[in-house]
Protein backbone atom coordinates (compact mmCIF):
# COMPACT_ATOMS: atom_id res chain seq x y z
CA MET A 1 -216.42 127.75 99.19
CA PHE A 2 -214.05 129.85 97.25
CA HIS A 3 -214.22 131.45 93.90
CA ARG A 4 -211.58 133.12 91.87
CA THR A 5 -212.06 135.41 88.97
CA ARG A 6 -209.14 134.53 86.77
CA THR A 7 -206.49 132.36 88.31
CA ILE A 8 -205.56 130.35 85.27
CA ALA A 9 -206.68 132.53 82.41
CA GLY A 10 -204.66 132.54 79.26
CA ALA A 11 -204.50 131.17 75.79
CA ALA A 12 -202.88 127.91 76.80
CA VAL A 13 -205.53 127.02 79.31
CA LEU A 14 -208.31 128.13 77.01
CA ALA A 15 -206.94 125.95 74.23
CA LEU A 16 -206.66 122.97 76.56
CA THR A 17 -210.14 123.51 77.88
CA MET A 18 -211.69 123.98 74.49
CA GLY A 19 -210.05 121.04 72.82
CA GLY A 20 -213.18 118.95 73.01
CA LEU A 21 -215.61 121.79 72.54
CA ALA A 22 -214.31 122.55 69.08
CA ALA A 23 -215.76 119.24 67.97
CA CYS A 24 -218.83 119.51 70.13
CA ALA A 25 -220.12 122.97 70.98
CA ALA A 26 -222.92 121.89 73.26
CA PRO A 27 -222.28 119.54 76.18
CA ALA A 28 -222.91 116.13 74.72
CA SER A 29 -224.51 113.11 76.26
CA ASN A 30 -221.28 111.20 76.63
CA GLY A 31 -218.09 111.66 78.58
CA ALA A 32 -214.61 111.17 77.25
CA GLY A 33 -214.71 107.40 77.49
CA SER A 34 -217.27 104.64 77.62
CA ASP A 35 -220.48 105.24 79.54
CA GLU A 36 -220.46 101.68 80.81
CA CYS A 37 -220.42 101.41 84.56
CA ALA A 38 -220.04 98.11 86.35
CA PRO A 39 -218.41 97.15 89.64
CA SER A 40 -214.72 96.29 89.44
CA ASP A 41 -213.38 92.93 90.50
CA GLY A 42 -211.68 92.89 93.87
CA LYS A 43 -210.60 95.71 96.13
CA VAL A 44 -210.30 99.16 94.53
CA THR A 45 -208.24 102.17 95.53
CA LEU A 46 -209.33 105.63 94.33
CA THR A 47 -207.46 108.92 94.43
CA TYR A 48 -209.33 112.05 95.48
CA TRP A 49 -208.27 115.71 95.57
CA SER A 50 -210.09 118.32 97.62
CA TRP A 51 -209.59 121.66 99.35
CA ILE A 52 -212.14 120.90 102.12
CA PRO A 53 -210.39 121.30 105.49
CA ASN A 54 -209.75 118.01 107.27
CA ILE A 55 -211.18 116.04 104.37
CA GLU A 56 -208.94 113.14 105.36
CA ASP A 57 -211.11 112.58 108.45
CA VAL A 58 -214.27 112.44 106.32
CA VAL A 59 -212.67 110.01 103.90
CA ALA A 60 -211.54 107.82 106.79
CA GLU A 61 -215.20 107.28 107.67
CA PHE A 62 -215.94 106.18 104.12
CA ASN A 63 -212.98 103.81 104.09
CA ALA A 64 -214.08 102.26 107.37
CA SER A 65 -217.52 101.45 106.01
CA HIS A 66 -216.42 100.41 102.50
CA PRO A 67 -213.64 97.83 102.86
CA ASP A 68 -213.62 97.07 99.12
CA ILE A 69 -213.28 100.72 98.09
CA GLN A 70 -210.46 102.64 99.67
CA VAL A 71 -209.93 106.32 98.94
CA GLU A 72 -206.60 108.11 99.19
CA ALA A 73 -207.37 111.79 99.82
CA SER A 74 -204.97 114.60 98.98
CA SER A 75 -205.49 118.19 100.07
CA ILE A 76 -204.97 120.83 97.43
CA VAL A 77 -204.86 124.59 97.78
CA GLY A 78 -208.12 126.07 96.59
CA ASP A 79 -206.64 128.90 94.54
CA GLU A 80 -204.32 126.48 92.75
CA ALA A 81 -206.75 123.58 92.38
CA TYR A 82 -207.72 123.99 88.75
CA GLN A 83 -204.20 124.62 87.53
CA ASN A 84 -203.21 121.44 89.39
CA TYR A 85 -206.01 119.55 87.68
CA PHE A 86 -204.98 120.77 84.24
CA ASN A 87 -201.33 119.95 84.90
CA ALA A 88 -202.27 116.45 86.08
CA LEU A 89 -204.52 115.89 83.10
CA LYS A 90 -201.76 116.92 80.73
CA ALA A 91 -199.36 114.54 82.47
CA GLY A 92 -201.89 111.71 82.56
CA LYS A 93 -201.92 111.73 86.35
CA ALA A 94 -205.35 113.13 87.17
CA PRO A 95 -207.11 111.74 90.25
CA ASP A 96 -210.14 109.48 89.92
CA VAL A 97 -212.36 112.06 91.61
CA GLY A 98 -211.90 115.67 92.62
CA GLN A 99 -213.72 118.61 94.15
CA MET A 100 -214.95 121.09 91.55
CA GLU A 101 -217.12 124.20 91.66
CA TYR A 102 -220.29 124.23 89.58
CA ASP A 103 -219.16 127.02 87.28
CA ARG A 104 -216.00 125.13 86.35
CA ILE A 105 -217.64 121.85 85.37
CA PRO A 106 -218.56 123.02 81.82
CA GLU A 107 -214.91 123.93 81.16
CA PHE A 108 -213.65 120.49 82.11
CA ARG A 109 -216.52 118.81 80.30
CA ALA A 110 -215.77 120.85 77.18
CA GLY A 111 -212.23 119.51 77.23
CA ASP A 112 -213.50 115.92 77.54
CA HIS A 113 -211.86 115.66 80.94
CA LEU A 114 -214.86 114.29 82.83
CA GLN A 115 -216.47 110.87 82.93
CA ASN A 116 -220.19 110.47 82.38
CA ILE A 117 -221.44 108.42 85.36
CA VAL A 118 -225.15 108.59 84.62
CA ASN A 119 -225.30 104.83 84.04
CA CYS A 120 -223.76 104.05 87.42
CA GLU A 121 -226.38 102.41 89.63
CA PRO A 122 -225.30 104.21 92.85
CA VAL A 123 -226.37 107.58 91.37
CA ALA A 124 -229.45 106.34 89.50
CA ASP A 125 -231.86 108.30 91.72
CA LEU A 126 -229.51 111.13 92.67
CA ALA A 127 -231.77 113.76 91.10
CA ASP A 128 -234.40 112.94 93.71
CA ARG A 129 -231.97 113.27 96.61
CA VAL A 130 -230.38 116.68 96.02
CA VAL A 131 -231.58 120.29 95.75
CA PRO A 132 -233.15 120.34 92.27
CA TRP A 133 -231.08 123.09 90.67
CA THR A 134 -227.83 121.42 91.73
CA TYR A 135 -228.52 118.35 89.62
CA ASN A 136 -228.76 120.56 86.56
CA GLN A 137 -225.39 122.08 87.45
CA VAL A 138 -223.68 118.67 87.37
CA SER A 139 -225.63 117.21 84.46
CA LEU A 140 -225.24 120.44 82.44
CA GLY A 141 -228.87 120.20 81.47
CA THR A 142 -228.34 116.96 79.56
CA ASP A 143 -229.07 113.33 80.24
CA SER A 144 -225.48 112.85 81.39
CA LEU A 145 -223.90 113.26 84.81
CA TYR A 146 -220.34 114.43 85.46
CA ALA A 147 -220.29 115.01 89.22
CA THR A 148 -222.42 114.76 92.32
CA PRO A 149 -223.43 118.03 94.03
CA THR A 150 -222.00 118.45 97.50
CA ASP A 151 -222.48 121.99 98.78
CA ILE A 152 -224.26 125.17 97.77
CA GLY A 153 -223.97 128.89 98.45
CA THR A 154 -227.47 130.32 98.33
CA LEU A 155 -227.46 134.12 98.47
CA GLY A 156 -229.06 136.00 101.34
CA LEU A 157 -228.90 139.45 102.90
CA TYR A 158 -226.67 139.65 105.98
CA TYR A 159 -227.59 142.85 107.82
CA ARG A 160 -226.69 144.75 110.97
CA THR A 161 -229.87 144.58 113.01
CA ASP A 162 -228.74 147.42 115.29
CA ILE A 163 -228.10 149.81 112.40
CA PHE A 164 -231.28 148.91 110.56
CA GLU A 165 -233.25 149.48 113.77
CA GLN A 166 -231.46 152.73 114.67
CA TYR A 167 -232.22 154.30 111.29
CA GLY A 168 -235.67 152.76 110.81
CA LEU A 169 -234.74 150.84 107.68
CA GLY A 170 -237.19 148.00 108.25
CA THR A 171 -236.49 144.63 106.68
CA PRO A 172 -236.48 145.09 102.88
CA THR A 173 -238.26 142.37 100.96
CA THR A 174 -237.90 143.89 97.49
CA TRP A 175 -235.05 145.57 95.65
CA ASP A 176 -237.06 148.79 95.57
CA GLU A 177 -237.35 148.70 99.35
CA TYR A 178 -233.65 147.97 99.62
CA MET A 179 -232.77 151.01 97.52
CA ALA A 180 -235.17 153.13 99.58
CA ALA A 181 -233.39 151.94 102.71
CA ALA A 182 -230.05 152.81 101.13
CA GLU A 183 -231.27 156.32 100.34
CA LYS A 184 -232.65 156.83 103.85
CA LEU A 185 -229.46 155.58 105.46
CA LYS A 186 -227.19 157.75 103.33
CA ALA A 187 -229.30 160.81 104.11
CA ALA A 188 -229.22 160.11 107.86
CA ASN A 189 -225.55 159.15 108.08
CA PRO A 190 -223.37 159.63 104.99
CA SER A 191 -220.55 157.64 106.56
CA ILE A 192 -222.54 154.38 106.35
CA SER A 193 -223.15 152.50 103.10
CA ILE A 194 -226.01 150.05 102.74
CA THR A 195 -223.56 147.48 101.32
CA SER A 196 -220.35 147.09 99.36
CA PHE A 197 -220.17 146.60 95.62
CA ALA A 198 -216.92 146.66 93.64
CA PRO A 199 -215.73 145.61 90.17
CA GLN A 200 -214.39 142.43 91.77
CA ASP A 201 -217.92 141.42 92.82
CA THR A 202 -218.47 139.44 89.62
CA SER A 203 -219.64 136.35 91.49
CA THR A 204 -222.25 138.31 93.42
CA LEU A 205 -223.36 140.02 90.23
CA GLN A 206 -223.83 136.73 88.41
CA GLY A 207 -225.73 135.35 91.38
CA LEU A 208 -228.03 138.35 91.14
CA VAL A 209 -228.66 137.89 87.41
CA TRP A 210 -229.40 134.25 88.21
CA GLN A 211 -232.00 135.42 90.73
CA ALA A 212 -233.47 137.82 88.15
CA GLY A 213 -234.20 134.93 85.81
CA ALA A 214 -231.51 135.75 83.26
CA THR A 215 -229.98 132.92 81.23
CA PRO A 216 -226.81 134.47 79.82
CA TYR A 217 -225.14 131.15 79.00
CA THR A 218 -227.08 128.37 77.32
CA TYR A 219 -226.49 125.66 74.75
CA SER A 220 -228.42 124.92 71.59
CA ASP A 221 -228.07 121.74 69.55
CA ASP A 222 -225.02 122.99 67.73
CA SER A 223 -223.69 126.11 69.44
CA PHE A 224 -223.06 127.96 72.66
CA VAL A 225 -225.52 130.81 73.12
CA LEU A 226 -224.49 134.09 74.75
CA ASP A 227 -227.27 136.37 75.95
CA MET A 228 -225.76 139.01 78.23
CA ARG A 229 -227.87 141.84 76.79
CA SER A 230 -231.27 140.51 77.78
CA GLU A 231 -233.98 142.48 79.59
CA ALA A 232 -233.27 140.57 82.81
CA MET A 233 -229.54 141.29 82.58
CA ASN A 234 -230.18 144.96 81.89
CA LYS A 235 -232.60 145.18 84.84
CA VAL A 236 -229.90 144.04 87.24
CA ALA A 237 -227.31 146.25 85.55
CA ASP A 238 -229.46 149.38 85.74
CA TYR A 239 -230.32 148.78 89.40
CA TRP A 240 -226.73 148.46 90.58
CA GLN A 241 -225.60 151.29 88.33
CA GLN A 242 -228.03 153.52 90.21
CA MET A 243 -226.70 152.27 93.54
CA ILE A 244 -223.17 153.18 92.42
CA ASP A 245 -224.02 156.51 90.83
CA LYS A 246 -226.01 157.67 93.88
CA GLY A 247 -223.18 156.74 96.23
CA TYR A 248 -225.22 154.23 98.19
CA VAL A 249 -222.57 151.48 98.11
CA ASP A 250 -218.99 151.24 99.33
CA THR A 251 -217.02 150.65 96.13
CA ALA A 252 -213.61 150.30 97.82
CA ALA A 253 -214.38 147.27 99.98
CA THR A 254 -213.60 144.42 97.61
CA PRO A 255 -214.53 140.79 98.39
CA PHE A 256 -212.36 139.10 101.03
CA SER A 257 -210.49 142.35 101.74
CA PRO A 258 -209.45 143.97 105.03
CA ALA A 259 -211.52 147.00 103.99
CA LEU A 260 -214.64 144.85 103.83
CA TYR A 261 -213.98 143.26 107.19
CA ALA A 262 -213.32 146.70 108.71
CA GLY A 263 -216.66 147.90 107.36
CA TRP A 264 -218.41 144.92 108.93
CA ASN A 265 -216.73 145.66 112.26
CA ASP A 266 -217.06 149.42 112.49
CA GLY A 267 -220.58 149.59 111.09
CA THR A 268 -219.80 151.60 107.96
CA ILE A 269 -221.21 148.72 105.89
CA ALA A 270 -224.73 147.98 107.10
CA SER A 271 -225.51 144.83 105.11
CA TYR A 272 -223.90 142.39 102.74
CA ILE A 273 -225.31 140.28 99.92
CA GLY A 274 -223.52 137.01 100.43
CA PRO A 275 -223.76 133.23 100.14
CA SER A 276 -224.46 130.92 103.05
CA TRP A 277 -220.78 130.04 103.38
CA MET A 278 -219.93 133.71 104.00
CA ASP A 279 -220.90 132.98 107.60
CA PHE A 280 -217.50 131.33 107.97
CA LEU A 281 -215.84 134.65 107.09
CA LEU A 282 -218.25 137.02 108.80
CA GLN A 283 -218.04 135.51 112.26
CA PRO A 284 -214.24 135.53 112.67
CA ASN A 285 -213.73 138.80 110.82
CA ALA A 286 -216.45 140.73 112.64
CA ALA A 287 -216.19 139.03 116.02
CA ASN A 288 -216.78 142.27 117.94
CA THR A 289 -220.24 142.59 116.41
CA ALA A 290 -221.61 139.28 117.67
CA GLY A 291 -225.34 139.47 118.33
CA LYS A 292 -225.78 142.43 115.97
CA TRP A 293 -226.28 140.53 112.71
CA GLY A 294 -229.25 138.81 111.12
CA VAL A 295 -230.01 137.24 107.73
CA LEU A 296 -232.94 138.05 105.45
CA PRO A 297 -233.96 136.36 102.22
CA LEU A 298 -232.51 138.06 99.18
CA PRO A 299 -234.84 140.96 98.25
CA ALA A 300 -237.12 140.06 95.35
CA TRP A 301 -237.95 142.01 92.21
CA GLU A 302 -241.67 141.70 92.92
CA LYS A 303 -243.45 141.78 96.28
CA GLY A 304 -244.10 138.26 97.50
CA GLN A 305 -241.98 136.69 94.80
CA ALA A 306 -239.89 133.71 95.91
CA SER A 307 -236.55 133.67 94.15
CA GLY A 308 -232.97 132.78 94.94
CA GLY A 309 -229.48 133.10 93.55
CA ASN A 310 -226.28 131.26 94.27
CA TRP A 311 -222.56 131.93 94.62
CA GLY A 312 -220.21 128.99 94.85
CA GLY A 313 -220.57 125.47 96.02
CA GLY A 314 -219.82 122.50 93.86
CA GLY A 315 -219.50 118.80 93.77
CA THR A 316 -217.35 115.74 93.33
CA ALA A 317 -216.36 115.29 89.71
CA VAL A 318 -215.26 112.00 88.20
CA PHE A 319 -212.35 112.43 85.85
CA ALA A 320 -212.10 110.77 82.47
CA GLY A 321 -209.55 108.04 82.56
CA THR A 322 -210.62 106.53 85.83
CA GLU A 323 -210.60 102.76 85.64
CA HIS A 324 -213.29 102.53 88.30
CA PRO A 325 -216.28 104.75 87.44
CA TYR A 326 -218.68 102.59 89.48
CA GLU A 327 -216.63 102.86 92.65
CA ALA A 328 -216.00 106.55 91.95
CA ALA A 329 -219.78 107.01 91.77
CA VAL A 330 -220.21 105.14 95.06
CA PHE A 331 -217.77 107.48 96.79
CA ALA A 332 -219.08 110.67 95.14
CA ASP A 333 -222.65 109.78 96.04
CA TRP A 334 -221.69 108.99 99.65
CA LEU A 335 -219.83 112.28 99.95
CA SER A 336 -222.87 114.21 98.70
CA THR A 337 -225.79 112.54 100.39
CA SER A 338 -224.79 110.27 103.28
CA SER A 339 -225.63 111.43 106.78
CA GLU A 340 -222.10 110.53 107.88
CA ALA A 341 -220.45 112.82 105.32
CA ASN A 342 -222.92 115.63 105.84
CA GLU A 343 -222.51 115.37 109.60
CA ALA A 344 -218.75 115.63 109.24
CA MET A 345 -218.76 118.49 106.76
CA PHE A 346 -221.78 120.59 107.70
CA SER A 347 -222.56 119.97 111.38
CA THR A 348 -220.99 123.30 112.34
CA GLY A 349 -222.66 125.22 109.52
CA GLY A 350 -222.55 125.39 105.77
CA GLN A 351 -225.16 124.30 103.31
CA SER A 352 -225.33 120.80 101.88
CA ALA A 353 -226.88 119.91 98.53
CA SER A 354 -228.57 116.92 100.16
CA LEU A 355 -232.33 117.13 100.58
CA ALA A 356 -232.22 114.62 103.43
CA TRP A 357 -229.78 116.87 105.28
CA ALA A 358 -232.01 119.89 104.70
CA GLU A 359 -234.95 117.93 106.11
CA SER A 360 -233.00 116.61 109.10
CA GLY A 361 -233.42 119.76 111.16
CA ALA A 362 -229.74 120.65 110.83
CA TYR A 363 -230.63 124.15 109.62
CA ASP A 364 -232.89 124.85 112.60
CA LYS A 365 -229.97 125.27 114.97
CA PRO A 366 -229.88 128.75 116.63
CA ILE A 367 -226.59 130.56 116.07
CA PRO A 368 -225.48 132.90 118.89
CA PHE A 369 -223.58 135.26 116.56
CA TYR A 370 -226.90 136.06 114.88
CA ASN A 371 -228.76 136.55 118.15
CA ASP A 372 -229.82 132.89 117.97
CA GLN A 373 -231.40 133.20 114.53
CA PRO A 374 -231.20 129.85 112.65
CA ILE A 375 -229.83 131.58 109.55
CA PHE A 376 -229.38 128.44 107.46
CA SER A 377 -233.12 127.90 107.43
CA VAL A 378 -233.33 131.21 105.53
CA PHE A 379 -230.76 130.03 103.01
CA ALA A 380 -232.53 126.67 102.66
CA GLU A 381 -235.80 128.37 101.72
CA SER A 382 -233.97 130.46 99.13
CA ALA A 383 -232.36 127.33 97.71
CA ASP A 384 -235.79 125.86 97.10
CA ALA A 385 -236.74 128.96 95.10
CA THR A 386 -233.60 129.08 92.92
CA ASP A 387 -234.06 128.76 89.17
CA THR A 388 -233.03 125.26 88.06
CA SER A 389 -232.12 126.19 84.48
CA PHE A 390 -229.10 128.45 85.02
CA GLN A 391 -225.90 127.30 83.30
CA TRP A 392 -222.29 128.47 83.04
CA ALA A 393 -220.08 129.24 80.06
CA PRO A 394 -217.55 126.74 78.72
CA ASP A 395 -214.81 129.34 79.33
CA GLN A 396 -216.15 130.81 82.55
CA THR A 397 -212.68 131.62 83.89
CA ASN A 398 -211.91 133.99 81.04
CA LEU A 399 -215.44 135.34 81.04
CA ASN A 400 -215.15 136.28 84.71
CA GLY A 401 -211.89 138.06 84.00
CA TYR A 402 -213.33 139.99 81.05
CA LEU A 403 -216.33 141.00 83.15
CA GLN A 404 -214.20 142.23 86.03
CA ASP A 405 -212.03 144.28 83.68
CA ALA A 406 -215.04 145.77 81.93
CA LEU A 407 -216.83 146.59 85.18
CA SER A 408 -214.16 149.05 86.26
CA GLY A 409 -215.60 151.64 83.89
CA ALA A 410 -218.98 151.41 85.60
CA PHE A 411 -217.38 152.67 88.78
CA ASP A 412 -215.37 155.58 87.35
CA GLY A 413 -218.16 156.94 85.17
CA SER A 414 -216.59 156.05 81.84
CA SER A 415 -219.11 153.30 81.06
CA THR A 416 -221.89 151.27 82.69
CA ILE A 417 -222.57 147.76 83.98
CA LYS A 418 -224.78 147.26 80.95
CA ASP A 419 -221.80 148.16 78.74
CA ALA A 420 -219.65 145.71 80.71
CA PHE A 421 -222.06 142.88 79.97
CA ALA A 422 -222.02 143.72 76.26
CA THR A 423 -218.22 144.03 76.16
CA THR A 424 -217.78 140.72 77.93
CA GLN A 425 -220.12 139.00 75.51
CA SER A 426 -218.18 140.32 72.53
CA LYS A 427 -214.84 139.18 73.94
CA VAL A 428 -216.06 135.69 74.82
CA ALA A 429 -217.65 135.31 71.41
CA ALA A 430 -214.41 136.37 69.74
CA ASP A 431 -212.44 133.82 71.79
CA LEU A 432 -214.74 131.00 70.82
CA GLU A 433 -214.90 131.99 67.17
CA SER A 434 -211.10 132.12 67.02
CA LEU A 435 -211.18 128.44 67.95
CA SER A 436 -213.83 127.73 65.30
CA ILE A 437 -216.38 127.02 68.00
CA PRO A 438 -219.97 127.82 66.98
CA VAL A 439 -221.38 130.62 69.09
CA GLU A 440 -224.68 132.42 68.83
CA GLU A 441 -225.07 135.93 70.24
CA LYS A 442 -228.40 137.38 71.27
């Protein structure tokens, strides 16, 4: 549920991450070791690292029902998780399984740090049991499998129902309608912004290009393909550049900041484009506005078009070097799709990658903070409409940092979001080429 922009950027990490990619630009069909996957003899103990709160209680349920597979869970701090993984890998002390966000899986796969578990019987039909696009995120679009998807962060539009009603803004279903609402609101009350949008909103921005059908990061047979200057990318860039230039958005309220929470509370920010898990931040940080919020599907580019984007979520990755890939697959699959695990992790909210959980009625629960709207049903519908082909770069950490740096110019008038996309592409390409990694730019 968290996402950093550049917590472990730097040449050392890049080199470690890219060690395997230099010999294999596109994600290959095999993990670091053998793809064989058979049950171990006797009782097995696995190590598992996660930043999910109270994960030990969830694991205790697994241990109770699987006497021959015992899992020792360790809590790690989210912002330090990946550095901890890299340190452990370097020291040969990585856990058997660990929590990992979707956009970080290609980096670890590129370094040959993940085990391909596609031949493990427990996950043989996993693709049929999870939200379709999530399987592509953990298989990297290949016939391999490096993790099991656990949670997702479908984007939606949180909005202040009282403000939208007071100023007659309607319920925008397209981006054109949303900009019209922004214009109307600014004209009626200049102190209120339709939403916030800052250079640090790189995750939101990439979720929006995902929704627009852009494919900025793909893999050919022999190279990584960068396409951050496509028509779809430019469409998103031009839209948000207009929102900035016309003063429709609050550019000072950065993600997770007191300024953002103040805007939610005092009504100077009327809506927020956020993932499903943002509910966990909105409710406690805007407690005085209970009953005044609702959630709409993300506005579409065309009237009636069903489309979704995503920010965050991830799965349970199996690390290369595990001596028990079969048992690791059993645990990872249970954590992703069992009713017991989903009940423990998502019964109070949040969005599971499990189709069975989505069909269980769990998302139909009215939520008082949103005037009893069952908001997760909105996010679930958007998840079904999310493009399944979107991928991430093999050096996404550095890419996010380059993008954030380049975006600053789009807010001070010295450049544009479109320029930021182009600049980021050039810098990522240069990084990869310096490591003799084949890269194709479009």
